[in-house]
Short mmCIF file of C-alpha atoms in Angstrom, two decimals:
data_model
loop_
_atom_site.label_atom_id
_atom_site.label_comp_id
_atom_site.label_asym_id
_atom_site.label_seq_id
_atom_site.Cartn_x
_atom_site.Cartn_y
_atom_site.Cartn_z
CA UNK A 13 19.71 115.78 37.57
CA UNK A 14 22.56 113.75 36.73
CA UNK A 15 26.11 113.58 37.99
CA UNK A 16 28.43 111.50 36.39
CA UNK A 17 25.50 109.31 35.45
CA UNK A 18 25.56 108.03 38.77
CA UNK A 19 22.94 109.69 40.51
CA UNK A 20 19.38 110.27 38.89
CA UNK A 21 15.77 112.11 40.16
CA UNK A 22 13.75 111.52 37.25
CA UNK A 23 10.89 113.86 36.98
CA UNK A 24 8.22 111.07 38.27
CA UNK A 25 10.25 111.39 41.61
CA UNK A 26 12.23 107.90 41.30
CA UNK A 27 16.09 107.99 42.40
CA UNK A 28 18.95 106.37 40.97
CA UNK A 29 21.96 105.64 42.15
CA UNK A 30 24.29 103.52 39.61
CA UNK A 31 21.95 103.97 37.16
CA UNK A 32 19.71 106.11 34.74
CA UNK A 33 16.50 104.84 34.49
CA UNK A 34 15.05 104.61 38.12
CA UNK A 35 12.04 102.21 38.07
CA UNK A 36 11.67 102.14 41.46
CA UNK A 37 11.31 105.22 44.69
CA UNK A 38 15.03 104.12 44.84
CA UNK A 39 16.80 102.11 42.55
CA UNK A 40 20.18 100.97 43.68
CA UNK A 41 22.45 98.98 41.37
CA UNK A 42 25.73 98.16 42.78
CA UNK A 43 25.88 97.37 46.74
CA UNK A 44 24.80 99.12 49.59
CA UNK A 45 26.18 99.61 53.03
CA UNK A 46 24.71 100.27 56.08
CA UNK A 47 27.11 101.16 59.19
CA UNK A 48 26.43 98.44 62.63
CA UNK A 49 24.14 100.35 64.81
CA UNK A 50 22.09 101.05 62.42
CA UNK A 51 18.50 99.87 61.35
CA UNK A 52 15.78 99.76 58.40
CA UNK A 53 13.21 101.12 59.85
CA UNK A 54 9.14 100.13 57.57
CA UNK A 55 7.04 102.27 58.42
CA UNK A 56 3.52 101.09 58.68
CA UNK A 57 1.84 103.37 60.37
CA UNK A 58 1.44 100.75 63.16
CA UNK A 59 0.44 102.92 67.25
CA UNK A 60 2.82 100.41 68.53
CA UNK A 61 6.02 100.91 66.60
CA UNK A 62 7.50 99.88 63.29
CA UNK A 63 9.16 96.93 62.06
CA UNK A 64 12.96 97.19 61.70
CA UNK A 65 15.09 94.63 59.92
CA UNK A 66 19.45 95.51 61.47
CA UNK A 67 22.57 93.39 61.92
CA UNK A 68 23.95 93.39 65.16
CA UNK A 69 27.35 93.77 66.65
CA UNK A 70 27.83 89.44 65.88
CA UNK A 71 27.26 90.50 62.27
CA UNK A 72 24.05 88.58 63.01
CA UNK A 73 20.73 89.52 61.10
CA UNK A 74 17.60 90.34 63.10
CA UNK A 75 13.96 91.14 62.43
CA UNK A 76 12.22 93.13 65.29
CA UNK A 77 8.55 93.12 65.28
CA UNK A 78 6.71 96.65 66.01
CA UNK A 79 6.68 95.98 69.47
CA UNK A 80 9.68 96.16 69.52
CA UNK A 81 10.36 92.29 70.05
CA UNK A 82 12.87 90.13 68.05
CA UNK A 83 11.04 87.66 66.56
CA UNK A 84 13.22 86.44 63.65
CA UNK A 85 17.25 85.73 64.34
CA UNK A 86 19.92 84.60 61.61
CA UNK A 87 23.32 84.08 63.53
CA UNK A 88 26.27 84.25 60.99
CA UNK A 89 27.40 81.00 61.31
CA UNK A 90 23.72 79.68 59.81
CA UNK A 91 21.49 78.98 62.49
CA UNK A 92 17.95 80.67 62.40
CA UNK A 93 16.10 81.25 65.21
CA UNK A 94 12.52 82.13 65.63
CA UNK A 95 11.32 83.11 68.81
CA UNK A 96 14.82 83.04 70.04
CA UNK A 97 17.75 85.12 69.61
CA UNK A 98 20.09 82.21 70.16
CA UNK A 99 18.75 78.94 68.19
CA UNK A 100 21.27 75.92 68.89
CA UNK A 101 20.32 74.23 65.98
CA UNK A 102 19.63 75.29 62.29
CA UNK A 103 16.29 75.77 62.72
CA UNK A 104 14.99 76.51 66.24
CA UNK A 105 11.37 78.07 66.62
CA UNK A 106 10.18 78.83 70.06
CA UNK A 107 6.66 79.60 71.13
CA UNK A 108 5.86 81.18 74.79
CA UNK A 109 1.97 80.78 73.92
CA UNK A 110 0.67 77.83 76.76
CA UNK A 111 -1.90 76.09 75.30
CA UNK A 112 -3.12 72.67 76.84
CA UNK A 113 -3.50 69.59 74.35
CA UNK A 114 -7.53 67.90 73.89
CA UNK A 115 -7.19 64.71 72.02
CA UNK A 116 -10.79 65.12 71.25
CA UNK A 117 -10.64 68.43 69.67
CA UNK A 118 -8.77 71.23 67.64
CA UNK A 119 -5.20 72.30 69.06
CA UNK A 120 -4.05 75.20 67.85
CA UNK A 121 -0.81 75.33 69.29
CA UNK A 122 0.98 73.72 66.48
CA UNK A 123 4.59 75.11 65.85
CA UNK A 124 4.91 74.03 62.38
CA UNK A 125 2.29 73.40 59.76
CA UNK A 126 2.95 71.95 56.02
CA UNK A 127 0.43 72.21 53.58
CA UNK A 128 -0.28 70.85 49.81
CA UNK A 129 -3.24 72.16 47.47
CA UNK A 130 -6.30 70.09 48.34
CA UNK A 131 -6.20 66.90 46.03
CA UNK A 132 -6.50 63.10 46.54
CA UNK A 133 -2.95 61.43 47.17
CA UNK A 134 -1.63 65.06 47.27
CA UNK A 135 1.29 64.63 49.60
CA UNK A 136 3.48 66.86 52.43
CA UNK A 137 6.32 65.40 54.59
CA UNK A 138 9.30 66.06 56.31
CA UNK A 139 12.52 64.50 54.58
CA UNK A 140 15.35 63.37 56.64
CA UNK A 141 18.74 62.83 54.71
CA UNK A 142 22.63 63.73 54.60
CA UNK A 143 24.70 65.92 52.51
CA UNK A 144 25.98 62.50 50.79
CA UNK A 145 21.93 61.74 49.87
CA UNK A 146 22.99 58.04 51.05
CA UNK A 147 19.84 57.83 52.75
CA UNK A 148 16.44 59.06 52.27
CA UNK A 149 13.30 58.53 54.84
CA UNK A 150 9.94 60.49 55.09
CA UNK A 151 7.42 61.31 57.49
CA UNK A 152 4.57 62.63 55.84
CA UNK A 153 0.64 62.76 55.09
CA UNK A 154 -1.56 61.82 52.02
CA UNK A 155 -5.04 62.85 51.68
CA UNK A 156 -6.94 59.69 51.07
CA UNK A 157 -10.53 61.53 50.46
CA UNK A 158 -12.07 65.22 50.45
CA UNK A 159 -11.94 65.51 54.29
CA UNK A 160 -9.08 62.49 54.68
CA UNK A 161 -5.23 61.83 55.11
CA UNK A 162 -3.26 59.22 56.13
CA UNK A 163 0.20 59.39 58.17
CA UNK A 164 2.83 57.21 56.05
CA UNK A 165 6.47 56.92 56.97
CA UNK A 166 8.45 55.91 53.90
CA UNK A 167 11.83 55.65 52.37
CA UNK A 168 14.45 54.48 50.07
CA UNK A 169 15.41 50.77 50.70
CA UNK A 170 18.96 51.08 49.07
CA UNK A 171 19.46 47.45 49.27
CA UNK A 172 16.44 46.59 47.06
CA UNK A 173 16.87 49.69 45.02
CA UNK A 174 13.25 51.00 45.37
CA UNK A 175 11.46 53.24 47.67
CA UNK A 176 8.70 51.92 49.56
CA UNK A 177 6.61 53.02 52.48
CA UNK A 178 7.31 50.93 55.86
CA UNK A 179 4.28 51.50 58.37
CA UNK A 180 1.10 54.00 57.94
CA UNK A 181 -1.67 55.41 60.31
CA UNK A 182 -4.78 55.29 58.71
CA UNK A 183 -7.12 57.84 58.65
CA UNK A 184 -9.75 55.67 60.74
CA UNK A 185 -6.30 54.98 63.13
CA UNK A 186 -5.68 51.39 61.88
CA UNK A 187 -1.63 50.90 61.29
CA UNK A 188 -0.15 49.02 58.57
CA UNK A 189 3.31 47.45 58.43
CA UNK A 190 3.67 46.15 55.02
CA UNK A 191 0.25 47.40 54.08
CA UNK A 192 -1.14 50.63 52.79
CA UNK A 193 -4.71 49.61 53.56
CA UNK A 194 -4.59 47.88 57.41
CA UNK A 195 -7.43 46.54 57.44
CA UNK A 196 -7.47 45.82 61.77
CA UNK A 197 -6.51 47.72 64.53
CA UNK A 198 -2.70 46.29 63.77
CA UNK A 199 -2.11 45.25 60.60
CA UNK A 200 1.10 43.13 59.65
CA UNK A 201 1.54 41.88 56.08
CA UNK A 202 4.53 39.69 54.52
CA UNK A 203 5.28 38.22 51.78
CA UNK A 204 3.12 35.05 52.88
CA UNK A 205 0.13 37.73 53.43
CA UNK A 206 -0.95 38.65 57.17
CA UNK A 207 1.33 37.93 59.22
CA UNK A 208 -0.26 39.41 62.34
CA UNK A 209 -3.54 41.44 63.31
CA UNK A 210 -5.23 43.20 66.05
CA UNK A 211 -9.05 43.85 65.83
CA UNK A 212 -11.61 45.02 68.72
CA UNK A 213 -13.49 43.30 70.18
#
């Protein structure tokens, strides 16, 4: 059926609307509207509820879990909240799980977790810069070994025109100022070598 060639059920069952050849269920090509109120509703067959993906009456985009819980929020002006349905900064993720840290074994309560493909010096890090790129500084970790990584804070030294790391955590918890291999407890190199060093005793 055809109208204007503007609306097409081909025989496999695909609909078109703007166009002829349907590849998909429904293929849409020009833009769609849906009135405020209203939801996309996924059906997944879920006993709890459905997923629903709506904008709200702050022209604010919102994904509701099938609980029925927001758990993704995208105000208008930018900010994305997760967790939270009013995030006061770009990114704000909120977690209501209470889990107790052990320094001397897995925590699972991380909020935010980067990952690289498993390789030696593979590298992940946080980047911290402005819309002017004037500055550039890192926080990040390189695996050292199959099972190893080190924590290495590094940057671009605009002055000297090179980037360069500035301090690092070594896998065995040495730290190196002006080092990449600290070699004591506290590490300090120079340009006239060690400058300073804490070992155990």
């Amino acid at each position: 059926v055809s109208a204007d060639q503007q609306f097409t059920i081909k025989q496999s069952g695909n609909v078109g609307i703007g166009t002829i050849s349907p590849e998909y269920k429904l293929d849409v090509d020009g833009e769609i509207q849906i009135r405020r109120g209203h939801k996309m509703i996924f059906d997944t067959s879920a006993s709890s509820g459905n997923p629903t993906l709506y904008v709200d009456s702050n022209a604010d985009w919102n994904i509701d879990n099938t609980a029925g819980s927001n758990i993704v929020h995208i105000e208008n002006g930018g900010n994305v909240g997760i967790g939270t349905t009013g995030p006061s900064a770009k990114l704000e993720v909120v977690s209501t799980t209470t889990i107790a840290y052990n320094p001397s074994d897995y925590n699972s309560g991380s909020i935010l977790t980067l990952k690289s493909p498993n390789a030696d010096t593979n590298y992940s890090s946080i980047r911290f810069s402005n819309s002017a790129g004037n500055y550039e500084k890192f926080i990040g970790s390189v695996q050292t070994g199959t099972n190893t990584a080190d924590i290495v804070f590094q940057g671009y030294d605009r002055g000297a025109g090179i980037y360069k790391e500035y301090a690092r955590i070594a896998e065995n918890g040495n730290v190196g100022i002006g080092t990449t291999t600290p070699n004591a407890k506290l590490d300090i190199q120079g340009t006239q070598g060690q400058l300073f060093s804490v070992t155990d005793n």
